[in-house]
Amino acid sequence: MMKEAVLYVVVPCYNEEEVLEETTKQLKLKMEDLINKKVISSKSKVMYVNDGSKDKTWEIIKNINKKEKLFTGISLSRNRGHQNALLGGLMTAKEYADVVISMDADLQDDINAMDEMLKKYKEGNDIVYGVRSARKKDTFFKRVTAEGFYKFMKVLGVDCVYNHADYRLTSKRVLDEFANFKEVNLFLRGMFPLVGFKSDVVYYERNERFAGESKYPLKKMLNFAWDGITSFSVKPLRFICTLGFLILLVSFGIMIYSLVRKLTGNTVDGWTFLSISIWFIGSLQMISIGIIGEYVGKIYSESKARPRFIISENLERK
Ligand code: UDP
Ligand code: MG
């Protein structure tokens, strides 16, 4: 009989004093249930990551840890943002766990999807992505912008799981490989697919935040989306070159048009020369910037130093 896996649930928390008690209550029930059903080992824990909160979040976490052996925590030296906090939690938890699930502190991710995730893990999946089946409870604005974003990422050639945020199960070996991704502009949901291994998805309904307010105001959301695009795609750079060539075509049109106007004799002196020059030089400049962009793009991907391959099985090493 295989020993049950040790599960760590990593929960980043930034100013979450309003939700922690309730989250703890619900997660405790869930963890105890999973332990009793022998789905996970009794050594499993929930790890709260205090992301430099300004309220009592860390005091609350320390108190919970004193009372409940199921709960533990780490605290970052200052606020570093959701993605960094999450990474800190994952990299710490992997030292103790066989499998890690990450979720938000506000229970917007349905914790009952954990059962299904663990089932898929047992079936041999190393990553299980939680995917929102519907966004009924999101505002119209949030739904349209978020779904538009995922579609746009696809156009840019980024391999993102549609409607998946950061509710996901990862095995220890995925996290060990993930530690080799040294980039500092984190967009975790786009990075995990790069690791590879067998993966699956679990659908769940996203709830409303039950207390407190969103720690992701519009400005942070836009920054995050922009990070996602610029950390994963060099297509915007390539677009400059394409634009340059398009303008070059236009400049040929302008050239013919200007010459015809000149030969039919209804132009001011010097106009032909100027209009041709402006368009032609413009397109040359655009193309030159595009070429520089190509090299900048290369430097950019080299500087990320992502792993060039990850071995999943080696028959030499039994
Ligand atoms: N969070 C964090 N650091 C931050 C902002 C947010 O650790 O700087 C955490 C927050 O406590 C929550 C999760 O990230 O657990 C998601 O944030 P939130 O629920 O506010 O985002 P939303 O669901 O509104 O997109
Ligand atoms: Mg939330």
Coordinates of N, CA and C in Angstrom, one line a residue, residues 72-198:
T72 N 0.4 26.3 9.6 CA 1.7 26.9 9.8 C 1.8 28.2 9.0
G73 N 2.9 28.9 9.0 CA 3.0 30.1 8.3 C 4.4 30.6 8.1
I74 N 4.6 31.4 7.1 CA 5.8 32.2 6.9 C 5.5 33.6 6.7
S75 N 6.4 34.5 6.9 CA 6.1 35.9 6.8 C 7.2 36.6 5.9
L76 N 6.8 37.3 4.9 CA 7.8 38.0 4.1 C 8.2 39.3 4.8
S77 N 9.4 39.7 4.5 CA 9.9 40.9 5.2 C 9.2 42.2 4.8
R78 N 8.6 42.2 3.6 CA 7.7 43.3 3.3 C 6.8 42.9 2.2
N79 N 5.9 43.8 1.8 CA 4.9 43.4 0.8 C 5.6 43.3 -0.6
R80 N 5.5 42.1 -1.2 CA 6.1 41.9 -2.5 C 5.1 41.6 -3.6
G81 N 3.8 41.5 -3.2 CA 2.8 41.2 -4.2 C 2.4 39.8 -4.3
H82 N 1.2 39.5 -4.7 CA 0.7 38.2 -4.7 C 1.6 37.1 -5.3
Q83 N 2.1 37.4 -6.6 CA 2.9 36.4 -7.3 C 4.2 36.0 -6.5
N84 N 4.9 37.0 -6.0 CA 6.1 36.7 -5.2 C 5.8 36.0 -3.9
A85 N 4.7 36.4 -3.3 CA 4.3 35.8 -2.0 C 4.0 34.3 -2.3
L86 N 3.3 34.1 -3.3 CA 2.9 32.7 -3.7 C 4.2 31.9 -4.0
L87 N 5.1 32.4 -4.8 CA 6.3 31.7 -5.1 C 7.1 31.4 -3.8
G88 N 7.2 32.4 -2.9 CA 7.9 32.1 -1.6 C 7.2 31.0 -0.9
G89 N 5.9 30.9 -0.9 CA 5.2 29.8 -0.2 C 5.5 28.5 -0.9
L90 N 5.4 28.5 -2.2 CA 5.6 27.2 -2.9 C 7.0 26.7 -2.7
M91 N 8.0 27.6 -2.8 CA 9.3 27.1 -2.6 C 9.7 26.6 -1.2
T92 N 9.0 27.2 -0.2 CA 9.2 26.8 1.2 C 8.4 25.4 1.4
A93 N 7.2 25.4 0.9 CA 6.4 24.2 1.2 C 6.9 22.9 0.5
K94 N 7.6 23.1 -0.6 CA 8.0 21.9 -1.4 C 9.1 21.1 -0.6
E95 N 9.7 21.8 0.4 CA 10.7 21.1 1.2 C 10.0 20.1 2.2
Y96 N 8.8 20.3 2.5 CA 8.1 19.4 3.4 C 7.0 18.5 2.8
A97 N 6.6 18.9 1.6 CA 5.4 18.3 1.0 C 5.7 17.4 -0.2
D98 N 4.8 16.5 -0.5 CA 4.9 15.7 -1.8 C 4.1 16.4 -2.9
V99 N 3.1 17.2 -2.4 CA 2.2 17.8 -3.4 C 1.7 19.1 -2.7
V100 N 1.5 20.2 -3.5 CA 1.2 21.5 -3.0 C 0.0 22.0 -3.8
I101 N -1.0 22.6 -3.1 CA -2.1 23.3 -3.7 C -2.0 24.7 -3.3
S102 N -2.1 25.7 -4.3 CA -2.1 27.1 -4.0 C -3.5 27.6 -4.1
M103 N -3.9 28.5 -3.2 CA -5.3 29.1 -3.4 C -5.3 30.5 -2.7
D104 N -6.3 31.3 -2.9 CA -6.4 32.6 -2.3 C -7.0 32.5 -0.9
A105 N -6.7 33.5 -0.1 CA -7.2 33.5 1.3 C -8.7 33.7 1.4
D106 N -9.3 34.3 0.4 CA -10.7 34.7 0.5 C -11.7 33.6 0.1
L107 N -11.2 32.4 -0.1 CA -12.1 31.3 -0.4 C -12.9 31.5 -1.7
Q108 N -12.4 32.3 -2.6 CA -13.1 32.5 -3.9 C -13.0 31.2 -4.7
D109 N -11.9 30.5 -4.5 CA -11.7 29.2 -5.1 C -12.4 28.2 -4.3
D110 N -13.3 27.4 -4.9 CA -14.0 26.4 -4.2 C -13.1 25.3 -3.6
I111 N -13.1 25.3 -2.3 CA -12.1 24.3 -1.7 C -12.5 22.8 -1.9
N112 N -13.8 22.6 -2.3 CA -14.2 21.3 -2.6 C -13.6 20.7 -3.9
A113 N -13.0 21.6 -4.7 CA -12.3 21.1 -5.9 C -11.0 20.4 -5.5
M114 N -10.6 20.5 -4.3 CA -9.4 19.9 -3.9 C -9.4 18.4 -4.0
D115 N -10.6 17.8 -3.7 CA -10.8 16.3 -3.8 C -10.5 15.9 -5.2
E116 N -11.1 16.6 -6.1 CA -10.9 16.2 -7.6 C -9.5 16.4 -8.0
M117 N -8.8 17.5 -7.5 CA -7.4 17.7 -7.9 C -6.6 16.6 -7.4
L118 N -6.8 16.2 -6.1 CA -6.0 15.1 -5.6 C -6.2 13.8 -6.3
K119 N -7.5 13.6 -6.7 CA -7.8 12.4 -7.5 C -7.0 12.3 -8.8
K120 N -6.9 13.5 -9.4 CA -6.2 13.6 -10.7 C -4.7 13.4 -10.4
Y121 N -4.2 13.9 -9.3 CA -2.8 13.7 -8.9 C -2.5 12.2 -8.8
K122 N -3.4 11.5 -8.1 CA -3.2 10.1 -7.9 C -3.2 9.3 -9.2
E123 N -3.9 9.9 -10.2 CA -4.0 9.2 -11.5 C -2.7 9.5 -12.3
G124 N -1.8 10.3 -11.7 CA -0.5 10.4 -12.4 C -0.3 11.8 -13.0
N125 N -1.1 12.8 -12.6 CA -0.9 14.1 -13.1 C 0.0 14.9 -12.2
D126 N 1.0 15.6 -12.7 CA 1.9 16.4 -11.9 C 1.4 17.8 -11.7
I127 N 0.6 18.3 -12.6 CA 0.0 19.6 -12.4 C -1.5 19.5 -12.7
V128 N -2.3 20.0 -11.8 CA -3.8 20.1 -12.0 C -4.2 21.5 -11.9
Y129 N -4.7 22.1 -13.0 CA -5.1 23.5 -13.1 C -6.6 23.6 -12.7
G130 N -6.9 24.5 -11.7 CA -8.3 24.8 -11.4 C -8.8 25.8 -12.4
V131 N -9.9 25.5 -13.1 CA -10.4 26.4 -14.1 C -11.8 26.8 -13.8
R132 N -12.1 28.1 -13.9 CA -13.4 28.6 -13.6 C -14.4 28.2 -14.6
S133 N -15.4 27.5 -14.2 CA -16.4 27.0 -15.2 C -17.2 28.2 -15.7
A134 N -17.6 29.1 -14.8 CA -18.4 30.2 -15.2 C -18.0 31.4 -14.4
R135 N -18.3 32.5 -15.0 CA -18.0 33.7 -14.2 C -19.3 34.5 -13.8
K136 N -20.3 33.7 -13.5 CA -21.6 34.3 -13.2 C -21.5 35.4 -12.1
K137 N -20.6 35.2 -11.1 CA -20.5 36.1 -10.0 C -19.6 37.2 -10.2
D138 N -18.9 37.2 -11.3 CA -18.0 38.4 -11.6 C -18.8 39.5 -12.2
T139 N -18.4 40.7 -12.1 CA -19.1 41.8 -12.7 C -18.9 41.7 -14.2
F140 N -19.8 42.3 -15.0 CA -19.7 42.3 -16.5 C -18.3 42.8 -16.9
F141 N -17.8 43.9 -16.3 CA -16.6 44.4 -16.7 C -15.4 43.5 -16.4
K142 N -15.4 42.9 -15.3 CA -14.3 41.9 -14.9 C -14.3 40.7 -15.9
R143 N -15.5 40.2 -16.2 CA -15.6 39.1 -17.0 C -15.1 39.3 -18.4
V144 N -15.5 40.5 -19.0 CA -15.1 40.8 -20.3 C -13.6 41.1 -20.4
T145 N -13.1 41.8 -19.5 CA -11.7 42.2 -19.5 C -10.9 40.9 -19.3
A146 N -11.3 40.1 -18.3 CA -10.4 38.9 -18.0 C -10.5 37.9 -19.2
E147 N -11.6 37.6 -19.7 CA -11.7 36.7 -20.8 C -11.0 37.2 -22.1
G148 N -11.2 38.5 -22.3 CA -10.5 39.2 -23.4 C -9.0 39.0 -23.3
F149 N -8.5 39.2 -22.1 CA -7.1 39.0 -21.8 C -6.6 37.6 -22.2
Y150 N -7.3 36.6 -21.7 CA -6.8 35.2 -22.0 C -6.8 35.0 -23.5
K151 N -7.8 35.6 -24.2 CA -7.8 35.4 -25.7 C -6.7 36.1 -26.3
F152 N -6.4 37.3 -25.8 CA -5.3 38.1 -26.4 C -4.0 37.4 -26.2
M153 N -3.8 36.8 -25.0 CA -2.6 36.1 -24.7 C -2.4 34.9 -25.7
K154 N -3.5 34.3 -26.1 CA -3.4 33.2 -27.0 C -2.9 33.7 -28.4
V155 N -3.5 34.9 -28.8 CA -3.1 35.5 -30.1 C -1.6 35.8 -30.1
L156 N -1.0 36.2 -28.9 CA 0.4 36.5 -28.8 C 1.2 35.2 -28.6
G157 N 0.6 34.1 -28.7 CA 1.3 32.8 -28.7 C 1.7 32.4 -27.3
V158 N 1.1 32.9 -26.2 CA 1.4 32.4 -24.9 C 0.5 31.3 -24.5
D159 N 1.2 30.2 -24.0 CA 0.5 29.0 -23.7 C -0.1 29.1 -22.3
C160 N -1.3 29.7 -22.2 CA -1.9 29.9 -20.9 C -3.1 29.0 -20.8
V161 N -3.5 28.5 -19.6 CA -4.7 27.7 -19.5 C -5.9 28.7 -19.4
Y162 N -6.8 28.6 -20.3 CA -7.9 29.6 -20.3 C -8.7 29.6 -19.0
N163 N -8.9 30.8 -18.5 CA -9.7 31.0 -17.2 C -9.1 30.3 -16.0
H164 N -7.8 30.1 -16.0 CA -7.2 29.5 -14.8 C -6.4 30.6 -14.2
A165 N -6.6 30.7 -12.8 CA -5.8 31.8 -12.1 C -4.7 31.1 -11.4
D166 N -4.7 31.2 -10.1 CA -3.6 30.5 -9.3 C -4.0 29.4 -8.4
Y167 N -5.2 28.9 -8.7 CA -5.7 27.7 -7.9 C -5.2 26.5 -8.6
R168 N -4.1 25.9 -8.1 CA -3.5 24.8 -8.8 C -2.8 23.8 -7.9
L169 N -2.8 22.6 -8.4 CA -2.0 21.6 -7.6 C -0.7 21.3 -8.4
T170 N 0.4 21.2 -7.7 CA 1.6 20.9 -8.3 C 2.4 19.9 -7.4
S171 N 3.0 18.9 -8.1 CA 3.8 17.9 -7.4 C 5.1 18.5 -7.0
K172 N 5.8 17.8 -6.1 CA 7.1 18.3 -5.6 C 8.1 18.3 -6.8
R173 N 8.0 17.4 -7.7 CA 9.0 17.4 -8.7 C 8.8 18.6 -9.7
V174 N 7.6 19.0 -9.9 CA 7.3 20.2 -10.7 C 7.9 21.4 -10.0
L175 N 7.7 21.5 -8.7 CA 8.2 22.6 -8.0 C 9.8 22.6 -7.9
D176 N 10.4 21.4 -7.9 CA 11.8 21.4 -7.9 C 12.3 21.9 -9.2
E177 N 11.7 21.5 -10.3 CA 12.1 22.0 -11.6 C 11.8 23.5 -11.7
F178 N 10.7 23.9 -11.2 CA 10.3 25.3 -11.2 C 11.3 26.2 -10.6
A179 N 12.0 25.7 -9.6 CA 13.0 26.5 -8.9 C 14.1 27.0 -9.8
N180 N 14.2 26.3 -11.0 CA 15.2 26.7 -11.9 C 14.8 27.8 -12.9
F181 N 13.6 28.3 -12.7 CA 13.1 29.4 -13.5 C 13.4 30.7 -12.7
K182 N 14.5 31.4 -13.1 CA 15.0 32.4 -12.2 C 14.4 33.8 -12.5
E183 N 13.5 33.9 -13.4 CA 13.0 35.3 -13.8 C 12.4 36.0 -12.6
V184 N 12.5 37.3 -12.6 CA 11.9 38.0 -11.5 C 10.5 38.7 -11.8
N185 N 10.2 38.8 -13.0 CA 8.9 39.3 -13.4 C 8.0 38.1 -13.5
L186 N 7.3 37.9 -12.4 CA 6.5 36.6 -12.3 C 5.1 36.7 -12.9
F187 N 4.8 35.7 -13.7 CA 3.5 35.5 -14.1 C 3.2 34.0 -14.0
L188 N 3.0 33.5 -12.8 CA 3.1 32.1 -12.5 C 2.2 31.2 -13.4
R189 N 1.0 31.8 -13.7 CA 0.0 30.9 -14.4 C 0.5 30.7 -15.9
G190 N 1.4 31.5 -16.3 CA 2.0 31.3 -17.7 C 3.2 30.4 -17.6
M191 N 3.9 30.4 -16.4 CA 5.1 29.7 -16.3 C 5.0 28.2 -16.1
F192 N 3.9 27.8 -15.3 CA 3.8 26.4 -15.0 C 3.6 25.5 -16.3
P193 N 2.9 26.0 -17.3 CA 2.8 25.2 -18.5 C 4.2 24.9 -19.1
L194 N 5.1 25.8 -18.9 CA 6.5 25.7 -19.5 C 7.2 24.5 -18.9
V195 N 6.8 24.2 -17.6 CA 7.5 23.1 -17.0 C 7.2 21.7 -17.6
G196 N 6.0 21.6 -18.1 CA 5.6 20.4 -18.8 C 5.1 19.3 -17.8
F197 N 5.3 18.1 -18.1 CA 4.8 16.9 -17.3 C 3.3 16.8 -17.6
K198 N 2.8 15.6 -17.2 CA 1.4 15.4 -17.5 C 0.5 16.3 -16.6

